[in-house]
Short mmCIF file of C-alpha atoms and ligand atoms in Angstrom, two decimals:
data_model
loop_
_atom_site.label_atom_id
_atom_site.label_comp_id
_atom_site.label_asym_id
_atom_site.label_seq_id
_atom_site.Cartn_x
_atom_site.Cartn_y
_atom_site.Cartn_z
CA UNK A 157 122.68 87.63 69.55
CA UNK A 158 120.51 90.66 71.06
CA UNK A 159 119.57 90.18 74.39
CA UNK A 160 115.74 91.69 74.63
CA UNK A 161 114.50 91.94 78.07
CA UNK A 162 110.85 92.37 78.29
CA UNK A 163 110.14 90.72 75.32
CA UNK A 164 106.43 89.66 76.31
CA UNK A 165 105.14 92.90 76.88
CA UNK A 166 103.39 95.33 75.08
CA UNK A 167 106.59 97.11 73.45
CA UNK A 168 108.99 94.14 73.52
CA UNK A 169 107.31 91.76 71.84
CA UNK A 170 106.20 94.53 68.96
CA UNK A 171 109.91 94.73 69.18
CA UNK A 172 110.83 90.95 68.78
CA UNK A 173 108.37 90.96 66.37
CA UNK A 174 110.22 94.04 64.26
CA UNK A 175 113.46 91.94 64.86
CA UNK A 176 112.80 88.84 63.25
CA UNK A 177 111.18 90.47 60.40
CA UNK A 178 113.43 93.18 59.85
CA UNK A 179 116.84 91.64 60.73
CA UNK A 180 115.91 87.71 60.59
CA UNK A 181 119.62 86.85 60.84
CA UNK A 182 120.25 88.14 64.16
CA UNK A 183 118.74 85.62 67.07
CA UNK A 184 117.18 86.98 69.60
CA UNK A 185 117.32 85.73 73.39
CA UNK A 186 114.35 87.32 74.93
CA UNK A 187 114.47 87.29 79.02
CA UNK A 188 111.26 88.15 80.48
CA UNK A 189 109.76 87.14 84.15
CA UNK A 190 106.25 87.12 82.77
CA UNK A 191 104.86 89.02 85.53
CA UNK A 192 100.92 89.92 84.75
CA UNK A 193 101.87 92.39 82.12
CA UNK A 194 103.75 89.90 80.04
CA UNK A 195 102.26 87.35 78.03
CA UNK A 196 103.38 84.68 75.68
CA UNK A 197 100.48 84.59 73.37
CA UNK A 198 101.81 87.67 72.19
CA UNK A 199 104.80 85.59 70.74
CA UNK A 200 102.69 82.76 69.57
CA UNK A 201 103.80 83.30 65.79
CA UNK A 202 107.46 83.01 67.01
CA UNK A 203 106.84 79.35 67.93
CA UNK A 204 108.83 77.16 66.16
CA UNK A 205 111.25 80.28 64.89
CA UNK A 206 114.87 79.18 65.51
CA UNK A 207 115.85 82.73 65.66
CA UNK A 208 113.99 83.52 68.88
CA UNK A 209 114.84 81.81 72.36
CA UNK A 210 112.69 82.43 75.43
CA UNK A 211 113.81 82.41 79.54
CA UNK A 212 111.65 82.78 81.61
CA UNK A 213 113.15 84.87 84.52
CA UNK A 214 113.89 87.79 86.48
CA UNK A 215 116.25 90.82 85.27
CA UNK A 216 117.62 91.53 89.15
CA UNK A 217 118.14 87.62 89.31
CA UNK A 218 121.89 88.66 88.87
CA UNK A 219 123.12 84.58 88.55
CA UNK A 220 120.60 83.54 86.00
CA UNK A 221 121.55 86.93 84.02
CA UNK A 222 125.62 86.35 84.65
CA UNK A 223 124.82 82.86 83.13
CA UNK A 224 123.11 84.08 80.35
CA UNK A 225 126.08 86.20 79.34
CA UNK A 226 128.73 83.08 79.72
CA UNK A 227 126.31 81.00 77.85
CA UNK A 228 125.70 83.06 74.90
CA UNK A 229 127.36 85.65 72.27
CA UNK A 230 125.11 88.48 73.40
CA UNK A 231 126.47 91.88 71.34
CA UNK A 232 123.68 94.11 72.71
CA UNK A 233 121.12 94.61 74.96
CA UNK A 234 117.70 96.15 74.49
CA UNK A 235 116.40 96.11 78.29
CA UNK A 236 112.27 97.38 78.38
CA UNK A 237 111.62 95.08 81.08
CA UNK A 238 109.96 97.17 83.40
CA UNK A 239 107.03 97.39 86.37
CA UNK A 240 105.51 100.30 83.56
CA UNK A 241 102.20 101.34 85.49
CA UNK A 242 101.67 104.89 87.29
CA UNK A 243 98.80 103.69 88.97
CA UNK A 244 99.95 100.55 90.13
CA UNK A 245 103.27 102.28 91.49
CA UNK A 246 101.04 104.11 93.48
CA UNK A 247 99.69 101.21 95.39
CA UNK A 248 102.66 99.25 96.00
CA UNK A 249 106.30 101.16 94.99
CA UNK A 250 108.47 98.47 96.16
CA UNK A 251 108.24 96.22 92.80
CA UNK A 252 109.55 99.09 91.06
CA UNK A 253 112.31 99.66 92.62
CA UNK A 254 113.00 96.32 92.35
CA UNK A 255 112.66 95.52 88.51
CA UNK A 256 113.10 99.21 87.30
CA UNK A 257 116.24 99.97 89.21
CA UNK A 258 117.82 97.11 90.85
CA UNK A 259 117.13 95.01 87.72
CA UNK A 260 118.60 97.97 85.48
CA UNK A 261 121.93 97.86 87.01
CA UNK A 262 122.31 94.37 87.59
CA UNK A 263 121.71 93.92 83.99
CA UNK A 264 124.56 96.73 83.51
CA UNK A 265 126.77 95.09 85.70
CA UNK A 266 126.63 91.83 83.69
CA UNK A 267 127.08 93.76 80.13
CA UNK A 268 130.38 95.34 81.96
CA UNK A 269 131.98 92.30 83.13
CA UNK A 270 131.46 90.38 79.72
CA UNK A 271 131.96 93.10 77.78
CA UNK A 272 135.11 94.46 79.77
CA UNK A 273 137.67 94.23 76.17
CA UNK A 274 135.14 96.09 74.17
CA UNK A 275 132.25 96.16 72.40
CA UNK A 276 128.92 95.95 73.09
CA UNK A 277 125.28 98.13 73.05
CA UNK A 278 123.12 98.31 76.10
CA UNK A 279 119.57 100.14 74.60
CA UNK A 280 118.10 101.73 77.92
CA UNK A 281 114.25 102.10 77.28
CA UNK A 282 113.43 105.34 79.28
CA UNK A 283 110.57 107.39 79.22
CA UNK A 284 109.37 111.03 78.81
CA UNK A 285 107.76 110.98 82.52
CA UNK A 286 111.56 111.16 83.91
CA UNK A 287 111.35 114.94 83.23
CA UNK A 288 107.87 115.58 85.19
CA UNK A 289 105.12 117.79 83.81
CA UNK A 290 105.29 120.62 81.53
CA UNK A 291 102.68 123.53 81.79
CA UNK A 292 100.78 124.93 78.67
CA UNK A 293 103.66 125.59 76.20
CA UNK A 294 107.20 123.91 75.45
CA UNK A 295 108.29 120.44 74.80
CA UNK A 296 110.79 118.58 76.47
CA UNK A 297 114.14 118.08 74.92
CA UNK A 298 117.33 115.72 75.87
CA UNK A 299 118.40 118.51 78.43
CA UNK A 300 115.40 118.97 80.50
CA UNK A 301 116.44 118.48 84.33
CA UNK A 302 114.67 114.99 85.18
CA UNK A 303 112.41 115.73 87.86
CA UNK A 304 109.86 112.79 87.82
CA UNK A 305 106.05 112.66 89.73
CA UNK A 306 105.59 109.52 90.57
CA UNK A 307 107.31 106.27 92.04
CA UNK A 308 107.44 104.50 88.63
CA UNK A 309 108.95 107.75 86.71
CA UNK A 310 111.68 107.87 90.10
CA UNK A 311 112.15 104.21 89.42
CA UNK A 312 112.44 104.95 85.72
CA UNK A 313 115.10 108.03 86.18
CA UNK A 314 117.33 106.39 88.89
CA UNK A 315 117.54 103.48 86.22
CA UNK A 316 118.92 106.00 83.42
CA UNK A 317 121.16 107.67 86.06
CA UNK A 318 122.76 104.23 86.94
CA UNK A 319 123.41 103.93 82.79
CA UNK A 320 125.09 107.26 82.73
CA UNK A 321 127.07 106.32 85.47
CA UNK A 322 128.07 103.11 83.97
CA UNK A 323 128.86 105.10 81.01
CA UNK A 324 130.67 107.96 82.76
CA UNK A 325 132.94 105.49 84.95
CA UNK A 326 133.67 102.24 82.75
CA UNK A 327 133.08 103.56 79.62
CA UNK A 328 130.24 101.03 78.86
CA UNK A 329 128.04 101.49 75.38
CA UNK A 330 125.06 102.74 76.56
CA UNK A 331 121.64 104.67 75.28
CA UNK A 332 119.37 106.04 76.69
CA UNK A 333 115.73 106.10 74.73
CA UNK A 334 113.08 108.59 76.44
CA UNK A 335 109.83 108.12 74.51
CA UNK A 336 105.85 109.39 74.99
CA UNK A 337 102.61 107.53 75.11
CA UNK A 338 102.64 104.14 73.07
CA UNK A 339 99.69 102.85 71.74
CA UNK A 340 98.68 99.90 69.44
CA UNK A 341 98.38 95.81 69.49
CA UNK A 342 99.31 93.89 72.59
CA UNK A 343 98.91 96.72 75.15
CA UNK A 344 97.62 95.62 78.45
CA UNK A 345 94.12 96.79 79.06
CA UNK A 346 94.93 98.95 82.57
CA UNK A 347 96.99 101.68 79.97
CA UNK A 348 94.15 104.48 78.63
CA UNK A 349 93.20 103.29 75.03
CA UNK A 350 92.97 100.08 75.70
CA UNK A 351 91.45 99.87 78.90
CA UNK A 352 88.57 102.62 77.39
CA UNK A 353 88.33 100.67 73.81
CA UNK A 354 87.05 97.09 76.08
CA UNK A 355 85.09 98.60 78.90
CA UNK A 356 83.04 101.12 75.98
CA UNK A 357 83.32 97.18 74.10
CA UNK A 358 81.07 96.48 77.02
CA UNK A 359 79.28 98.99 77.62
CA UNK A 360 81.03 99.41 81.12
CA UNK A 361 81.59 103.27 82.19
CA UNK A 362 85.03 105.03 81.30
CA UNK A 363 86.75 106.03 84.00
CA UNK A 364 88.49 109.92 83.77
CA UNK A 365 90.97 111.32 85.69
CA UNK A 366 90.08 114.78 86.77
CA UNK A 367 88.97 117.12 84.61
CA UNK A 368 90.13 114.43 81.72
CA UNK A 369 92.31 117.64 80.53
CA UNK A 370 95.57 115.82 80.72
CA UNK A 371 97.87 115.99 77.89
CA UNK A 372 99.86 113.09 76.47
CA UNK A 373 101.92 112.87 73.42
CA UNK A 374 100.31 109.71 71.73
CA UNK A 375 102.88 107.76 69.09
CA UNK A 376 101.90 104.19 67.70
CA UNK A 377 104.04 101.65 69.15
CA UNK A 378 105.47 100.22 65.58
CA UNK A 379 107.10 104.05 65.36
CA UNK A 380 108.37 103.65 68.64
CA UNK A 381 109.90 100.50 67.98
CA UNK A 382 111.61 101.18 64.46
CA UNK A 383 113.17 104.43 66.38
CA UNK A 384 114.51 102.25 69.34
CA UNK A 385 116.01 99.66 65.88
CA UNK A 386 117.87 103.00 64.82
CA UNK A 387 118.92 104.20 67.50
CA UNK A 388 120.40 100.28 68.41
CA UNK A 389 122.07 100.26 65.23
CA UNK A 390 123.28 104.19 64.64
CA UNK A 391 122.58 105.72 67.87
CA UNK A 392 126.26 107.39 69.66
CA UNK A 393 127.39 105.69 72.95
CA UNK A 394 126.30 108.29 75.90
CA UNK A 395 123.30 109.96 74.52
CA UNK A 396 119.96 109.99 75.28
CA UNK A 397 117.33 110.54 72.32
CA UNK A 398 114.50 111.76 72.44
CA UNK A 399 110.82 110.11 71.14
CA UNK A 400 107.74 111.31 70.50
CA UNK A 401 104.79 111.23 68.36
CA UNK A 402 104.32 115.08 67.69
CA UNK A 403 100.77 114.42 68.46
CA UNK A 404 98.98 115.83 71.45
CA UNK A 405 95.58 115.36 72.55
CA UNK A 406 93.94 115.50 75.69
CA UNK A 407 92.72 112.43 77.37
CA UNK A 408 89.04 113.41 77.12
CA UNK A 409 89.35 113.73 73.18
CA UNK A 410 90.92 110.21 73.17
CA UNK A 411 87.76 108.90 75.11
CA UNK A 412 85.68 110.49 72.82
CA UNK A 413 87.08 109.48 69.53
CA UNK A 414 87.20 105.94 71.32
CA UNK A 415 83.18 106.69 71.99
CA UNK A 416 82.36 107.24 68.37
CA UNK A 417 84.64 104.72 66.71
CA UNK A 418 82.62 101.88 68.32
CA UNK A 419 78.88 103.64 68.31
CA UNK A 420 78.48 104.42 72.33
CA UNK A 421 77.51 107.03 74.62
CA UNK A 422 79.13 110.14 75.64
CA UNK A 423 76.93 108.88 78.97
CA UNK A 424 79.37 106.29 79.61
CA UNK A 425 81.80 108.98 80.86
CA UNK A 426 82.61 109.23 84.52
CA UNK A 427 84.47 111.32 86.00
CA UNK A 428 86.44 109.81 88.80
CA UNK A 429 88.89 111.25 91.23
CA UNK A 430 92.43 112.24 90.54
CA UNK A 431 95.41 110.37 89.95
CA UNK A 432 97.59 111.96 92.81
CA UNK A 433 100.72 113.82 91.49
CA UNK A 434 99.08 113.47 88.13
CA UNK A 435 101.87 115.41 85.38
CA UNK A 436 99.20 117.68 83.53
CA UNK A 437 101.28 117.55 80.14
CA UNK A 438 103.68 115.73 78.41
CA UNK A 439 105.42 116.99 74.88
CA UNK A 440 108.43 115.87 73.37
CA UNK A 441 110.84 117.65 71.17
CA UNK A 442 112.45 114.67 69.21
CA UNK A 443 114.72 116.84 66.62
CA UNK A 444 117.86 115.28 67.67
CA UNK A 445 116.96 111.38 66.78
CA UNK A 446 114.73 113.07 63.71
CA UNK A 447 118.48 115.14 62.68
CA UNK A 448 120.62 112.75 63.77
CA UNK A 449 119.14 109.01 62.67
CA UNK A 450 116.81 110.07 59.85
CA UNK A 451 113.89 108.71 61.74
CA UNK A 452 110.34 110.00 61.68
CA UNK A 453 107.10 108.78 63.15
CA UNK A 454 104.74 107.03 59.90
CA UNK A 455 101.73 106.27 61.32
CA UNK A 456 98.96 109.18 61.61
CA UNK A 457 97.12 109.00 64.48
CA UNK A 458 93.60 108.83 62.91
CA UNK A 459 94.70 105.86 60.99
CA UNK A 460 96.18 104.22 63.98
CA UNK A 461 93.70 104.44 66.55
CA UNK A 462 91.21 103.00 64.14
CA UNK A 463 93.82 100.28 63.26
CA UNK A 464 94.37 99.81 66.99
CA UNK A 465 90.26 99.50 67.29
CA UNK A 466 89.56 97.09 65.22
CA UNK A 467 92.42 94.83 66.74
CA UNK A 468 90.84 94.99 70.36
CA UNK A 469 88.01 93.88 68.50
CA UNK A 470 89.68 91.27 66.30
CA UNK A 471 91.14 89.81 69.62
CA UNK A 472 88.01 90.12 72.17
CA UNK A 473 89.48 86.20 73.53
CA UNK A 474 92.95 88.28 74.12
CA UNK A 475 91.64 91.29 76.68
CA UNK A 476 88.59 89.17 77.88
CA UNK A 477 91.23 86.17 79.16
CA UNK A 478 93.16 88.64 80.81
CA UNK A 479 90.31 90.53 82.65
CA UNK A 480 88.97 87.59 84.11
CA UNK A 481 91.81 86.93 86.22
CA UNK A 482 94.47 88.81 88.13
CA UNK A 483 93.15 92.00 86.52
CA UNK A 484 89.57 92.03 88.13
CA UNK A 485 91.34 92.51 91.31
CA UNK A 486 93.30 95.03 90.58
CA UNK A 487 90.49 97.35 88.79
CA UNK A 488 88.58 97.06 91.87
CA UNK A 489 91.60 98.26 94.17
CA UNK A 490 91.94 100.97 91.91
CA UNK A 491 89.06 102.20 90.86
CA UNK A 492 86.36 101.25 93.55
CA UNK A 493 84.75 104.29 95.87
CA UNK A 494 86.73 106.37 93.48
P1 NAD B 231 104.51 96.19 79.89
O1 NAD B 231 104.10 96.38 81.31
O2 NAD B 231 103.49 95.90 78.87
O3 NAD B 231 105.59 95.02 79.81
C1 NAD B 231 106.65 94.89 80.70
C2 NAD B 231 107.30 93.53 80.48
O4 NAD B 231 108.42 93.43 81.38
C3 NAD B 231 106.37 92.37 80.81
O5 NAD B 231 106.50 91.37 79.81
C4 NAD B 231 106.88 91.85 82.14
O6 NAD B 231 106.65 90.46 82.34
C5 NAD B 231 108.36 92.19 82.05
N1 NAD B 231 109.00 92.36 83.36
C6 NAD B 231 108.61 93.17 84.38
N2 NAD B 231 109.45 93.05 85.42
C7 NAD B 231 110.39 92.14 85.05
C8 NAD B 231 111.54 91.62 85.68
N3 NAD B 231 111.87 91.95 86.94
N4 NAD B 231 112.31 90.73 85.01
C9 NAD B 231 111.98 90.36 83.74
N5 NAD B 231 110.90 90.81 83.10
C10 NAD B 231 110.11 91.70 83.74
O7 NAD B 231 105.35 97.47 79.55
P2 NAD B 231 105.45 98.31 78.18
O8 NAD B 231 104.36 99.30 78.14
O9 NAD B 231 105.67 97.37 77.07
O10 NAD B 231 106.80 99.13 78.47
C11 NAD B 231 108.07 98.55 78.15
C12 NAD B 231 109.17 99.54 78.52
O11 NAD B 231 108.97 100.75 77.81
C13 NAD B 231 109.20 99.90 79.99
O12 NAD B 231 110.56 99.99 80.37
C14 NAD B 231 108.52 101.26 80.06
O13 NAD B 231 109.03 102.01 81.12
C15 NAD B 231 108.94 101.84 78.71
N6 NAD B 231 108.02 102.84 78.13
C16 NAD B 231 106.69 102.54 77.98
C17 NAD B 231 105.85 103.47 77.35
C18 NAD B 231 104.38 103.19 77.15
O14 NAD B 231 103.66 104.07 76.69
N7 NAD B 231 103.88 102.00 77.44
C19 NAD B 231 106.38 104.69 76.90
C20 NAD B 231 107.74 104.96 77.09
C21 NAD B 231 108.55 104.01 77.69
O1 DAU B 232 104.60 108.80 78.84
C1 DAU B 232 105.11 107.50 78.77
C2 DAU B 232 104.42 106.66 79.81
O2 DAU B 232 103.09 106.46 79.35
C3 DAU B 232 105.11 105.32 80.06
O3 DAU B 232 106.38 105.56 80.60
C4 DAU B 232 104.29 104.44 81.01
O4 DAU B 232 104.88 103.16 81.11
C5 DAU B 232 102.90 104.31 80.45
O5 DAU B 232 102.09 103.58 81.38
C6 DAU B 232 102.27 105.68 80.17
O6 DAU B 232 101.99 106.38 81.42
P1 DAU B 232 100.67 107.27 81.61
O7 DAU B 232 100.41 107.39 83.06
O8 DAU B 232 100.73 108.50 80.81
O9 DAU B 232 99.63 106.28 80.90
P2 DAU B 232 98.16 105.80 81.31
O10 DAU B 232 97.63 105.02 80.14
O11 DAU B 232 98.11 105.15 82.65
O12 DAU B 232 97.36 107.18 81.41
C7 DAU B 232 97.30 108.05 80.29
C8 DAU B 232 96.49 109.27 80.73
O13 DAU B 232 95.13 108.86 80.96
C9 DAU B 232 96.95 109.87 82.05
O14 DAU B 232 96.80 111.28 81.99
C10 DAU B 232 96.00 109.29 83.08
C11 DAU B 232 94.71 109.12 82.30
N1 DAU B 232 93.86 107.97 82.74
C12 DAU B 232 94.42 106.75 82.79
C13 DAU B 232 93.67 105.66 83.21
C14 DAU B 232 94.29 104.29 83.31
C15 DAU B 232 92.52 108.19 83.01
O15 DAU B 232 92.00 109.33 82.94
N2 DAU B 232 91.78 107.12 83.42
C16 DAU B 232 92.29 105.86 83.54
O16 DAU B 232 91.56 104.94 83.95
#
């Protein structure tokens, strides 16, 4: 069984959803505290699949994840379960530490104890930001010093130092994964494509960061989540790969493309103030997973984003449940007098 933490977000459940096609033999016990970013309509085709088990709980809950252990063969973790937004670790920190770190090494101290004759895979889902921001030129690869911006990327590079250390000191099976932007079905609308695709939906204006000159490294999330099945299944014990979609684009070219794709103004555009300790570019050099595991992203970006469109649009009830609750809340602390 593959313990999936996470499982009800945005790149967990495209991952359950990989699983159980892909490798239908193998259950899968996803664990996953369904905090606003996680949502079980996301699974909704899994109901009635024997194969996939859902708890609802908390990855730093260190009982109810000791239990799970005893209670079940689990031969590998694959932990996203994460607090994943900049801007909301920017308003309140403390969750992150919380989930992203605590959670992280509770969940590795469980793996170590059951796992203590042998055996075993603990996937770490990292992310590019752990390395910071890279100026006009260069990529980053698996050596880049991590020197992260903000309190979600520290949250996100103590958690892979508590792997390596778990690594370094009990020998325990784990990878680390460091990928770029995802995009694609199921994202929560507060992330840049989908939060531009409904507000331009509605006609609303699209809020820009700056100068909107920001780079990021765009990759769909079905790429992302076949590399993370590789690396589960091939990658070595110890090393971190690397992920990205070899596609840069500033943000202001996404919210254009966005523009045209659905028929609005370039006048919804507004320029807002900047996300402080914004990292100005993000690249990744991804040669060794590409050399090592034969992967290689498939989807172009031109044929994704449209793809990734018209799903916003084929699930309006999807977004428009979840930003009439929690979420219109949030937006305003965020973006208000901005
Ligand atoms: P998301 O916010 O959409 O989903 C996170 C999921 O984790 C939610 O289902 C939430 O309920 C769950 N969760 C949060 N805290 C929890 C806790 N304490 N216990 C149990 N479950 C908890 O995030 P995402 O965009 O799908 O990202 C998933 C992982 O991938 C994260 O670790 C993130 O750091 C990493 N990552 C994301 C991207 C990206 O572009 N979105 C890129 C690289 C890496
Ligand atoms: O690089 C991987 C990371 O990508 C993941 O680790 C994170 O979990 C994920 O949230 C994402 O972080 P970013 O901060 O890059 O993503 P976000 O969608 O928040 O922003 C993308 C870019 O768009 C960034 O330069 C900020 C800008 N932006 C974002 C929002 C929400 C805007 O200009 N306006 C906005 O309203």
């Amino acid at each position: 069984m593959i313990l999936v933490t996470g499982g009800c977000g945005f790149i967990g459940s495209n991952f359950v959803h990989l699983l159980r096609r892909e490798r239908p033999d193998e259950p899968v016990l996803n664990l996953d505290r369904l905090t606003y970013a996680g949502n079980l309509e996301n699974l909704l085709d899994l109901e009635g699949d024997a194969g996939h088990r859902f708890v609802r709980g908390d990855v730093a809950d260190a009982d109810l994840v000791a239990g799970l252990f005893a209670r079940h063969e689990i031969r590998a973790v694959v932990h996203f379960a994460a607090e994943s937004h900049v801007d909301r670790s920017l308003l309140g920190p403390g969750a992150f530490v919380h989930s992203n770190v605590a959670g992280t090494q509770v969940l590795l101290e469980a793996a170590r104890r059951a796992w203590d004759g042998g055996g075993g895979r603990f996937v770490m889902i990292s992310t590019d930001e752990v390395y910071g921001s890279l100026g006009p030129a260069g990529s980053f690869t698996e050596d880049t010093p991590l020197d992260p911006s903000s309190p979600y990327s520290a949250s996100k590079a103590a958690a892979d130092l508590f792997c390596g250390a778990y690594h370094r000191t009990w020998g325990l099976p784990v990878i680390i994964t460091r990928c770029s932007n995802n995009y694609g079905p199921w994202q929560f609308p507060e992330k840049l494509i989908p939060l531009m695709i409904q507000r331009a939906s509605r006609g609303e204006s699209l809020p820009v960061y700056g100068d909107g000159l920001h780079v990021r490294d765009w990759i769909h999330v079905e790429d992302h989540c076949r590399a993370v099945l590789a690396v589960l299944e091939s990658g070595a014990p110890g090393r971190v790969y690397n992920i990205g979609g070899g596609n840069e684009r500033p943000n202001l070219e996404i919210v254009r493309l966005i523009l045209r794709a659905l028929d609005r103004s370039e006048e919804l555009i507004a320029f807002v103030a900047d996300r402080p300790g914004h990292d100005r570019r993000y690249a990744m050099d991804s040669s060794r997973i590409r050399r090592e595991l034969g992967w290689e992203p498939c989807v172009p970006f031109e044929q994704g984003i449209a793809e990734t469109i018209r799903w916003y649009a084929d699930h309006r009830d999807w977004w428009e449940r979840i930003i009439s609750g929690e979420y219109r809340e949030y937006y305003a602390r965020q973006y208000e007098g901005r």
